[in-house]
Short mmCIF file of C-alpha atoms and ligand atoms in Angstrom, two decimals:
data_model
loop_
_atom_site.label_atom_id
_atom_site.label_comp_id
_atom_site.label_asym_id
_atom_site.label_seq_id
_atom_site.Cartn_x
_atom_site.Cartn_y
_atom_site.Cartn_z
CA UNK A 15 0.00 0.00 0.00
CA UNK A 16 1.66 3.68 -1.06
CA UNK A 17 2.32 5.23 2.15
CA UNK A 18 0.19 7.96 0.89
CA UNK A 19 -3.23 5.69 1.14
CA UNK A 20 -1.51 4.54 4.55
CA UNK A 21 -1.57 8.24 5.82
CA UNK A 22 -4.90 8.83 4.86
CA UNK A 23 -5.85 5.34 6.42
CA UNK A 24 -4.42 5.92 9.61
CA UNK A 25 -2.83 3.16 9.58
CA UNK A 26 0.69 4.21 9.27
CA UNK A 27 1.88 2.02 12.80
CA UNK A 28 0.36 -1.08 12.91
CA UNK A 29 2.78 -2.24 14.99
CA UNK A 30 3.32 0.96 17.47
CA UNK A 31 3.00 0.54 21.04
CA UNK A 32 -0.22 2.21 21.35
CA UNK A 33 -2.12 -0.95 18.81
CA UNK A 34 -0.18 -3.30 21.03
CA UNK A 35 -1.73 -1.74 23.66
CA UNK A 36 -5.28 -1.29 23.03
CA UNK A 37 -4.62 -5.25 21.66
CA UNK A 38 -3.37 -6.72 25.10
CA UNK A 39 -6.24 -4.58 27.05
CA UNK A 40 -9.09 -5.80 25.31
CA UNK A 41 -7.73 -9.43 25.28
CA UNK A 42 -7.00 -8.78 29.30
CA UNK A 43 -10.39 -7.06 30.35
CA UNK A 44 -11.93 -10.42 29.04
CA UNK A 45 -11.06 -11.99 31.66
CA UNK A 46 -11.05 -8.93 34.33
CA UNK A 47 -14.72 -8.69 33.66
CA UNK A 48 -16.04 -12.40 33.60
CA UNK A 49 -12.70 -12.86 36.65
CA UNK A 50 -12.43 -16.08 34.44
CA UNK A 51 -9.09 -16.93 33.66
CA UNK A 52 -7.88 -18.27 30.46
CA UNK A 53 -7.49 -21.64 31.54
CA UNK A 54 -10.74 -21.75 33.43
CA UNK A 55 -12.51 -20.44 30.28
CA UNK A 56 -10.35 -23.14 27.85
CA UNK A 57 -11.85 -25.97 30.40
CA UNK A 58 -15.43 -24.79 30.48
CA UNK A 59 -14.97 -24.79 26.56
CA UNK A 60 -14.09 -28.67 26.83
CA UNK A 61 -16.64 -29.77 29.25
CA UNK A 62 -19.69 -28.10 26.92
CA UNK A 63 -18.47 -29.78 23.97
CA UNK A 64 -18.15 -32.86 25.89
CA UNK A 65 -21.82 -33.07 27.13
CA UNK A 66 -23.21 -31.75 24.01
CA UNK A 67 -21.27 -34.90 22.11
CA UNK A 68 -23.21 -36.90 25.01
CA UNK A 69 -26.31 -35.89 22.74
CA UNK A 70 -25.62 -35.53 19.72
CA UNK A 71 -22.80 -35.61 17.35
CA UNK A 72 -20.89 -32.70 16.95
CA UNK A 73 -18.37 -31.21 13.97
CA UNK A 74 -15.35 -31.10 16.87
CA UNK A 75 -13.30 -28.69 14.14
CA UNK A 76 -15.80 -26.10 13.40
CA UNK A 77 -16.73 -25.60 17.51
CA UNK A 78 -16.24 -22.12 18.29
CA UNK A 79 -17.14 -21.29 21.82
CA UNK A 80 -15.76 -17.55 22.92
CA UNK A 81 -16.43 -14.82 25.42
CA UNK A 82 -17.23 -11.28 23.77
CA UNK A 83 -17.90 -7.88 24.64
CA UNK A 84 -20.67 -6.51 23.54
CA UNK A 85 -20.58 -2.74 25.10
CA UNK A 86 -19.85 -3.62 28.63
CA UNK A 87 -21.47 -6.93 28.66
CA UNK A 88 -19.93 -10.26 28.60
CA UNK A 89 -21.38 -12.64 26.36
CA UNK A 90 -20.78 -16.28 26.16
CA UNK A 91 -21.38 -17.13 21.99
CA UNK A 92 -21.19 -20.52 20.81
CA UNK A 93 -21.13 -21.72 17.94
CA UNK A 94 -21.73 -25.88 17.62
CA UNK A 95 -22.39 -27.47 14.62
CA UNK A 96 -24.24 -30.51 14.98
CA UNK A 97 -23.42 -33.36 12.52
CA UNK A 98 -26.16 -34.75 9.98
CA UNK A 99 -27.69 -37.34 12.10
CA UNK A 100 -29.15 -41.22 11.18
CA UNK A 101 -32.78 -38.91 10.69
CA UNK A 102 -31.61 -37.93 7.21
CA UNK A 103 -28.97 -40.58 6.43
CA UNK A 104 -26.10 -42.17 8.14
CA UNK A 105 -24.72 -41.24 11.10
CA UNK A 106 -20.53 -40.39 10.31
CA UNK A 107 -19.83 -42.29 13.52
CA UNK A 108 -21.79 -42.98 16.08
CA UNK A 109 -25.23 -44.72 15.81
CA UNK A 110 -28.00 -42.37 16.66
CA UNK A 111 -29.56 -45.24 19.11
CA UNK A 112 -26.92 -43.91 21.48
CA UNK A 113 -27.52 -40.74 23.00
CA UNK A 114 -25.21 -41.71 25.59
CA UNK A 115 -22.05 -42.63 23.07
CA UNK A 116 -18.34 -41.58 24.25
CA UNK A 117 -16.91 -39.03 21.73
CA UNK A 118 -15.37 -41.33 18.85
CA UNK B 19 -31.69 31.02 51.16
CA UNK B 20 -33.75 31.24 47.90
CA UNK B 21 -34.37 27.52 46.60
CA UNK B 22 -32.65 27.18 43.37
CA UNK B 23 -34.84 25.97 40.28
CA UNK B 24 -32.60 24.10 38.93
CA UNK B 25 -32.04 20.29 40.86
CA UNK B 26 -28.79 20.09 42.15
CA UNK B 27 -26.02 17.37 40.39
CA UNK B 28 -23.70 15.60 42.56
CA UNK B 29 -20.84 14.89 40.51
CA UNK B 30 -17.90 12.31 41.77
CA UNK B 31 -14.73 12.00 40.00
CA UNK B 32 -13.13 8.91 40.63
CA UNK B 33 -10.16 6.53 39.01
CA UNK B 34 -8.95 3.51 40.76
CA UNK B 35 -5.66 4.22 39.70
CA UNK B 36 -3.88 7.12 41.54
CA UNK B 37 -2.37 10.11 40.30
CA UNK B 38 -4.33 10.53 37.06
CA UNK B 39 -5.69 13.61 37.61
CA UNK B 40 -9.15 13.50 39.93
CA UNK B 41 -7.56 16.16 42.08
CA UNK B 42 -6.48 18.08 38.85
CA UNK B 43 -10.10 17.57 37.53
CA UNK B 44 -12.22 18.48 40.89
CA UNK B 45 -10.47 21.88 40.65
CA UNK B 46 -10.24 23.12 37.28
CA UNK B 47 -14.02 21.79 36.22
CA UNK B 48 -14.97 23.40 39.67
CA UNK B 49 -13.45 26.62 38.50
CA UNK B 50 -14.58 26.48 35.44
CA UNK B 51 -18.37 26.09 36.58
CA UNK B 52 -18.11 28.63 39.01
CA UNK B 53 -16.54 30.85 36.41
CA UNK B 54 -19.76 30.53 34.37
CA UNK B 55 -21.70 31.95 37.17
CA UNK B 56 -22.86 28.04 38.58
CA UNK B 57 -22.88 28.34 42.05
CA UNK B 58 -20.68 25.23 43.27
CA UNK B 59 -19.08 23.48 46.23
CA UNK B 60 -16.03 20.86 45.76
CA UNK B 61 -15.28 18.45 48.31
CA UNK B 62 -12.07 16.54 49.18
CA UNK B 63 -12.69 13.06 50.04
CA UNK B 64 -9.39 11.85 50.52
CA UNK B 65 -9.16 12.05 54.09
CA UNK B 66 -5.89 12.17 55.11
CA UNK B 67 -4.17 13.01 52.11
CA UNK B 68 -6.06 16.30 51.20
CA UNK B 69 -4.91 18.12 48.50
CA UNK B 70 -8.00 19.94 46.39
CA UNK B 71 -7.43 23.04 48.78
CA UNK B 72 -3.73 23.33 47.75
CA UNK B 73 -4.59 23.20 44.21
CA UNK B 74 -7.13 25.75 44.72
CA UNK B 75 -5.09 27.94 47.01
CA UNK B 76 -7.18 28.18 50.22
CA UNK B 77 -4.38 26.03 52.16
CA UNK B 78 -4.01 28.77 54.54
CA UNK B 79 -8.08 29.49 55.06
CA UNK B 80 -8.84 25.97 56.53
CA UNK B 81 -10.49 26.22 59.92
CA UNK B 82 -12.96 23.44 59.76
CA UNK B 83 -13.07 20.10 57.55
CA UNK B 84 -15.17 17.50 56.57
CA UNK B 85 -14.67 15.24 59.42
CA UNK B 86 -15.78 18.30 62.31
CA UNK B 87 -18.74 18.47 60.22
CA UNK B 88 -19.49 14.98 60.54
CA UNK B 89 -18.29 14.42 64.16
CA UNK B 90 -20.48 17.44 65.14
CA UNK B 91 -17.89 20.27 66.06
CA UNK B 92 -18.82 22.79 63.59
CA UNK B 93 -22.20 23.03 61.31
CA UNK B 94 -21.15 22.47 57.74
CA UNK B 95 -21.78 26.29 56.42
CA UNK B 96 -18.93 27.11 58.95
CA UNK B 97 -16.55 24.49 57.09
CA UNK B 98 -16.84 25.59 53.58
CA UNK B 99 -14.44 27.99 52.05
CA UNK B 100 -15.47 30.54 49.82
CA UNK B 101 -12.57 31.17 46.89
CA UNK B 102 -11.51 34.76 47.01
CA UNK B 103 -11.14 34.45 42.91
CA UNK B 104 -14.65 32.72 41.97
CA UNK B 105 -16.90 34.03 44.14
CA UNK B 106 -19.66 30.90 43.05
CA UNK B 107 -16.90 28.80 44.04
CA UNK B 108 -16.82 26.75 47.68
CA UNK B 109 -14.57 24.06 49.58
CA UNK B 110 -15.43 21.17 51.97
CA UNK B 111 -11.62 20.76 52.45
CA UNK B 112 -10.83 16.93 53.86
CA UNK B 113 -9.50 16.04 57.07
CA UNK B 114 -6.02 15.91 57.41
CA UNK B 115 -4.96 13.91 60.35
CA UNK B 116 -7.60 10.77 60.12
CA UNK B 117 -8.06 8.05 57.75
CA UNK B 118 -11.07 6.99 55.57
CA UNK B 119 -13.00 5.27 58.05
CA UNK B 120 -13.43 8.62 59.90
CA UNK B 121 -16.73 9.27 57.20
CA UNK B 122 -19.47 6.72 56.04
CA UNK B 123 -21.43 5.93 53.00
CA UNK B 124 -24.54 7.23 54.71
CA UNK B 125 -22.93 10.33 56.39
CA UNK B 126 -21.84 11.77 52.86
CA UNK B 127 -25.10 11.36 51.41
CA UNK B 128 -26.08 13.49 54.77
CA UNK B 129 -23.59 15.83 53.81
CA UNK B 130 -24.59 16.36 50.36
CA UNK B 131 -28.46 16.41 51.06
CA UNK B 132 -27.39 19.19 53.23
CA UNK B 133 -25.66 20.92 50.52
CA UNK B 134 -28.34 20.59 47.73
CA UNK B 135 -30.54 23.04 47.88
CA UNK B 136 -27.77 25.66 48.22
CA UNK B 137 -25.46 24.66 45.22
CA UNK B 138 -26.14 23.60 41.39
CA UNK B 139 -22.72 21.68 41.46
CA UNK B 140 -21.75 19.01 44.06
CA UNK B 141 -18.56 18.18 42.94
CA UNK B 142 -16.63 15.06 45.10
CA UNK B 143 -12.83 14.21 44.50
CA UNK B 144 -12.33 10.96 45.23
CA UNK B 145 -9.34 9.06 46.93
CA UNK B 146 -7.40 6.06 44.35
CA UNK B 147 -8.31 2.75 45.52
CA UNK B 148 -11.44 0.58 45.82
CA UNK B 149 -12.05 0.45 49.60
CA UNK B 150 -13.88 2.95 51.85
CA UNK B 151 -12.83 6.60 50.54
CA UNK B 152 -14.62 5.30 47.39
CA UNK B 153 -17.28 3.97 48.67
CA UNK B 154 -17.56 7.12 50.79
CA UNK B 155 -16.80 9.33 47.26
CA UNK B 156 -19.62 7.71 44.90
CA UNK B 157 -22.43 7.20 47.57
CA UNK B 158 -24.07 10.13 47.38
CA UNK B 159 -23.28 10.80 43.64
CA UNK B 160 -25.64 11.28 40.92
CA UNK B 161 -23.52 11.05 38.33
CA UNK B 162 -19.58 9.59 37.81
CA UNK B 163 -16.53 11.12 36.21
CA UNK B 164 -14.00 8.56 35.53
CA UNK B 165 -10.76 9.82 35.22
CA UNK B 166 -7.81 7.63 32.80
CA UNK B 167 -4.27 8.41 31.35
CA UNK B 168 -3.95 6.86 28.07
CA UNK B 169 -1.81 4.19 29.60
CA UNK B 170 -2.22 0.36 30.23
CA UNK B 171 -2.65 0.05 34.15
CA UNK B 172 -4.97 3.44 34.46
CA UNK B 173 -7.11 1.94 31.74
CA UNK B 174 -7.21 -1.65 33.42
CA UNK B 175 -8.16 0.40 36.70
CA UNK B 176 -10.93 2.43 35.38
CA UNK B 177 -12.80 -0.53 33.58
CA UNK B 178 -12.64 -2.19 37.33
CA UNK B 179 -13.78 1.00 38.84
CA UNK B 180 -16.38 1.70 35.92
CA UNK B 181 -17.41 -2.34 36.95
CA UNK B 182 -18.03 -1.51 40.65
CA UNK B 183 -20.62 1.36 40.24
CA UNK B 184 -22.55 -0.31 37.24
CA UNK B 185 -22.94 -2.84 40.56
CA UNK B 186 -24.05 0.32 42.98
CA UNK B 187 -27.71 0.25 43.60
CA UNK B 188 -28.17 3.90 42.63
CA UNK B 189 -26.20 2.88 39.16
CA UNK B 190 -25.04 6.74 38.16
CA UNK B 191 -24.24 7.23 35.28
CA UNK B 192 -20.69 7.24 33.99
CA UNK B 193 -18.71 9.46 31.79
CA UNK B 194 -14.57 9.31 31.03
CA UNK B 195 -12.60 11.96 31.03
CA UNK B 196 -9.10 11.01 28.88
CA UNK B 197 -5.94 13.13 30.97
CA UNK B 198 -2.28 13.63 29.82
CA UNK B 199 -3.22 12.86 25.87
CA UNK B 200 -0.06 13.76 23.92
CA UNK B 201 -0.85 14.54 20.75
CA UNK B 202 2.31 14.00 18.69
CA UNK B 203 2.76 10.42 20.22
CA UNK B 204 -0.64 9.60 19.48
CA UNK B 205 0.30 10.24 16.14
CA UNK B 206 2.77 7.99 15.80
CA UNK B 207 0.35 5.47 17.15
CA UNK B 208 3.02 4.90 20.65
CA UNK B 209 0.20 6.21 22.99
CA UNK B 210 -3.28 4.71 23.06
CA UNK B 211 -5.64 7.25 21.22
CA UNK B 212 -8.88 9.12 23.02
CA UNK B 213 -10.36 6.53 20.70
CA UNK B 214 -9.05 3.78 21.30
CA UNK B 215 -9.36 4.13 25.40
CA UNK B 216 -13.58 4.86 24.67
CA UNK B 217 -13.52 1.86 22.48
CA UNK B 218 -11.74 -0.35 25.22
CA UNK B 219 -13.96 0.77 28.52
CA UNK B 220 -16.94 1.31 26.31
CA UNK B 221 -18.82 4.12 28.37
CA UNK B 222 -19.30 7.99 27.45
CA UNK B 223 -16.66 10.34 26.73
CA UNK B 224 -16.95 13.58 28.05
CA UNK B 225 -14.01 15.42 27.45
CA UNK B 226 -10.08 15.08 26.81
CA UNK B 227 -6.77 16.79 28.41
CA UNK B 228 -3.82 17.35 26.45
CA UNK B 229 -1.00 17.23 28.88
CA UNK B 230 -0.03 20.37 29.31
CA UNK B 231 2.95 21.86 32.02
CA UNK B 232 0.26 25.00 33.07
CA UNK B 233 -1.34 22.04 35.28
CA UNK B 234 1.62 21.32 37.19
CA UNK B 235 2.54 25.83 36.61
CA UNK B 236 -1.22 26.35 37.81
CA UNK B 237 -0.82 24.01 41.10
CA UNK B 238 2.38 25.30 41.70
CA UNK B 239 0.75 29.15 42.14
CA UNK B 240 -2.73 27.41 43.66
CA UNK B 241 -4.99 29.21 41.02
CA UNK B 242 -6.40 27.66 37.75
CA UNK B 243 -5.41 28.65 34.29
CA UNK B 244 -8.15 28.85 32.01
CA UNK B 245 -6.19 30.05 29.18
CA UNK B 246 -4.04 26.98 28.74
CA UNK B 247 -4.50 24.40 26.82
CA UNK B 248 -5.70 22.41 29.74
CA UNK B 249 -7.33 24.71 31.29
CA UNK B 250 -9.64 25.28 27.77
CA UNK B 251 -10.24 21.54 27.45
CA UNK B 252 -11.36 21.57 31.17
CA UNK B 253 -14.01 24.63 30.09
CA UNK B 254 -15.14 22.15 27.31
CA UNK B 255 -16.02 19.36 29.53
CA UNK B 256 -17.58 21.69 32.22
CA UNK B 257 -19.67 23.00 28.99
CA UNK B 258 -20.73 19.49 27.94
CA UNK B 259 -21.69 19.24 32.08
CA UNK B 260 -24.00 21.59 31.36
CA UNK B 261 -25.88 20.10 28.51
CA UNK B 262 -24.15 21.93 25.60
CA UNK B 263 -23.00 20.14 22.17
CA UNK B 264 -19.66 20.47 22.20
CA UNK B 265 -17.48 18.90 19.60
CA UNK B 266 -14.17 17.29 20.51
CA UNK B 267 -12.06 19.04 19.37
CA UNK B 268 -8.64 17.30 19.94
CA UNK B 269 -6.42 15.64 17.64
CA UNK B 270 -8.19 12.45 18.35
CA UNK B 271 -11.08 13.74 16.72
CA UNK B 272 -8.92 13.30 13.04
CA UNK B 273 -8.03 9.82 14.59
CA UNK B 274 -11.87 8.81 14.93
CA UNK B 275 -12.15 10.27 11.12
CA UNK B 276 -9.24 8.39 9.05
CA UNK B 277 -10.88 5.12 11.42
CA UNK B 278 -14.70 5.83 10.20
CA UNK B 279 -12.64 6.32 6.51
CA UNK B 280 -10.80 3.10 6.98
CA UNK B 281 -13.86 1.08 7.87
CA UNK B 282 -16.18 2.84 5.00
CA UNK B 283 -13.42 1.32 2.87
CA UNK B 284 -13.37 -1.93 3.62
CA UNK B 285 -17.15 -2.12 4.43
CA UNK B 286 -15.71 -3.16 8.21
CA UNK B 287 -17.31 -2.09 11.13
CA UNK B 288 -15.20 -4.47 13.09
CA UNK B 289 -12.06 -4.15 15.80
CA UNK B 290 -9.44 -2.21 15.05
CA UNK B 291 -6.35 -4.58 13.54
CA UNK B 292 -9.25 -7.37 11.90
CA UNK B 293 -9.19 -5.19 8.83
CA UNK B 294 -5.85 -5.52 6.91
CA UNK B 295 -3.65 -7.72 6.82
CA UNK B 296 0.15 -6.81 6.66
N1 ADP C 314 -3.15 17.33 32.02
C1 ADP C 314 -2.04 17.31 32.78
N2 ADP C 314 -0.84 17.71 32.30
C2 ADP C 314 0.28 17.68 33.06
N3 ADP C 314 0.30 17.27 34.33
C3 ADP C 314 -0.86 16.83 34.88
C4 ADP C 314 -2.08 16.84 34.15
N4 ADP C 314 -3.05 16.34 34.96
C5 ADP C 314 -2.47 16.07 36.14
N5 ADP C 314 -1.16 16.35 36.11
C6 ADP C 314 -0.19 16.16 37.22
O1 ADP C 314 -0.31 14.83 37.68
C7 ADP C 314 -0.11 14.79 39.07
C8 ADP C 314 -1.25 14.02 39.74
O2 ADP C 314 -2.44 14.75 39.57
P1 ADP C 314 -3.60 14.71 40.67
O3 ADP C 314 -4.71 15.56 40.15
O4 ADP C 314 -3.07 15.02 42.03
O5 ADP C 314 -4.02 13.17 40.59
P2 ADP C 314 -4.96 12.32 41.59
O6 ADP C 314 -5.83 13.27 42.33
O7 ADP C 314 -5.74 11.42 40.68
O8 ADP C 314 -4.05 11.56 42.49
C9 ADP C 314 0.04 16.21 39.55
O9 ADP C 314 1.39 16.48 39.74
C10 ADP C 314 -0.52 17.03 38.41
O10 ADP C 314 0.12 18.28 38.30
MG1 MG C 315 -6.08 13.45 44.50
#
C-alpha cells in the first residue's frame, strides 16, 4: 500500500506501542470482567463440547465457543455445529440409538 | 436562602488508579463552573491526604473540615471555604490527620443532602483505591466522572472501577474523562488514542486533556489557568456538564475520522487490527 493511502488510512503504525496496547487490554479485560481466567474459560470450553457430544454428534473442528464484549457486557457465543444425524442418512460415527455414546 | 430551580447534580470524580488527575479535575471543572456563574461546592474526600485546597489555594483558610462536620464540632456552612477568585466557588476541604474510616457511606449522602438546595454543582474528588474513601466518594453521587491516562494500568483500573458502580444500587451514570493525551505520540500510534481508550472501557466520553505543564505551573501558584490548553479543554467538559453540544475538538477527533474512513473502505465495522492484513 503507497504510504500515501496509509496516511490517509491511519494506519501508518500497525505495529506501534499504542495498537499493542489497546490489543493486550481488550484481550485482558476479558477476563477482568467475567474474573475467568484463560485456563478456566479453555476448560469450560471442553466440558460443553463434551456433554453436548453426550447428545448428539458434533463437527469437533468447526466448535467455536468464545467470550465477547458486547458494550460492557460479557457474552458467552457458541457456535456448535451438529453433525447430519441417522434422521436424514447415516450417522458419520456414532449410531444415533446412542444418545449416551463416548466421543469417537 | 432562595431555593434554586434548577435540581442540584452531585458529581464524583473517581479513578482507581492514583495520580491521574481526579484532584487536577475536581479543581479546574470546579473553577470552570463557578466561572460561568454556577454556584458550586467541591469536596475533598481523601481524608488524610487532602490536597483539592492546595490546588485551589485556600491552604491557609482551613479552619474546619469534613470530618468536624461529621463528628459534630462545627455546622457544615462554617466548614466551607469561599474562593476569594470565583466568588460561586466553595470548599469542603478533607481532614487531614484521620483516615477513611473517619466518614461513612450514609454520612456523605447526609452531607450532600445538606448541601443541595444551596449549590447547582456538588462536585466530590475521590481518593485512588477501591475500599472505603470510594465507597464514601460515589455514595451520594448522581452522576460519575471517571478519570484515565492513556496508559495500560490506568485503563485496566478504570474498567474495574467503571465495573463496581454499574454494581451500585443507585447505578449513576458514567462518563470518562481522557488526561495527559499527547498529541504528537498519538500520532505515531506509541500512545493509546482518546479513541481507542472509549472503544476499550466502552462508556461515554466527556471530554479530553492534552498534557499540558500549566497544570503542574497552575498548582504550583494554587490558582487555575483557564487560558491553557488544559485549562480550555477543562471549560469544554464543564460546557458538555451543562448540557451543551460540544465537539471534541482534539487531535483524536482526526483519529476517529481516518478510522470511520478506513472502515467505509473496507465495508468493516469491526475491531481495530481485523481489517488488513500486513
Ligand atoms: N493534564 C495534565 N498535564 C500535566 N500534568 C498533569 C495533568 N493532569 C495532572 N497532572 C499532574 O499529575 C499529578 C497528579 O495529579 P492529581 O490531580 O493530584 O491526581 P490524583 O488526584 O488522581 O491523584 C500532579 O502532579 C498534576 O500536576
Ligand atoms: Mg487526589
Amino acid at each position: 500500500m503507497s504510504s500515501f493511502w496509509e496516511r490517509l488510512l491511519g494506519r501508518r503504525n500497525q505495529s506501534g506501542s499504542g495498537t499493542v496496547a489497546k490489543q493486550r487490554l481488550q484481550l485482558l479485560l476479558v477476563t477482568d470482567r467475567s474474573q475467568l481466567s484463560p485456563e478456566t474459560i479453555q476448560r469450560m470450553k471442553d466440558e460443553i463440547i463434551a456433554v453436548i457430544s453426550k447428545y448428539v454428534p458434533i463437527a469437533h473442528d468447526k466448535v467455536e465457543i468464545n467470550l465477547e464484549q458486547r458494550q460492557r457486557d460479557n457474552w458467552l457465543v457458541a457456535d456448535i455445529p451438529l453433525l447430519r444425524n441417522a434422521q436424514h442418512g447415516a450417522p458419520p460415527e456414532s449410531s444415533a440409538e446412542s444418545p449416551t455414546a463416548e466421543d469417537a | 436562602m432562595a431555593i434554586r430551580q434548577s435540581a442540584s447534580r452531585v458529581i464524583t470524580i473517581t479513578s482507581g488508579k492514583g495520580g491521574v488527575g481526579k484532584t487536577t479535575v475536581t479543581a479546574n471543572l470546579s473553577a470552570a463552573l463557578a466561572r460561568m456563574g454556577r454556584r458550586v461546592v467541591c469536596i475533598d474526600a481523601d481524608i488524610g491526604l487532602r490536597n483539592l485546597d492546595l490546588i485551589l489555594g485556600v491552604e491557609n483558610r482551613i479552619v474546619n473540615d469534613l470530618v468536624d462536620v461529621v463528628e459534630g464540632r462545627c455546622d457544615l456552612a462554617h466548614a466551607l471555604i469561599r474562593h476569594k477568585a470565583y466568588p460561586e466557588l466553595f470548599i469542603l476541604p478533607a481532614a487531614q490527620n484521620r483516615d477513611k474510616t473517619a466518614v461513612s457511606p450514609s454520612q456523605m449522602i447526609r452531607i450532600t443532602d445538606a448541601l443541595r438546595p444551596q449549590f447547582e454543582f456538588i462536585l466530590i474528588d475521590s481518593p485512588a483505591g477501591i475500599e472505603r474513601g470510594f465507597k464514601n466518594a460515589v455514595a451520594p453521587a448522581d452522576e460519575v466522572l471517571i478519570v484515565t491516562n492513556p496508559e495500560v494500568s490506568a485503563v485496566r483500573d478504570a474498567d474495574r472501577i467503571i465495573g463496581m458502580i454499574e454494581l451500585l444500587e443507585k447505578r449513576p451514570p458514567s462518563r470518562l474523562i481522557i488526561n495527559r493525551v499527547k498529541a504528537e505520540m498519538v500520532k505515531r500510534r506509541e500512545m493509546l488514542s482518546a479513541e481507542d481508550v472509549t472503544d476499550i472501557l466502552s462508556i461515554e466520553l466527556i471530554g479530553v486533556v492534552p498534557e499540558d505543564e500549566a497544570v503542574l505551573i497552575a498548582g504550583n501558584r494554587g490558582m487555575p489557568e483557564p487560558n491553557s490548553r488544559a485549562g480550555q479543554a477543562f471549560t469544554e467538559i464543564a460546557r458538555r456538564l451543562l448540557g451543551e453540544n460540544v465537539p471534541h475538538s482534539h487531535t483524536d477527533a482526526s483519529q476517529g475520522f481516518f478510522k470511520r474512513l478506513t472502515r467505509l473502505f473496507t465495508g468493516s465495522g469491526t475491531r481495530q487490527g481485523s481489517v488488513f492484513d500486513e
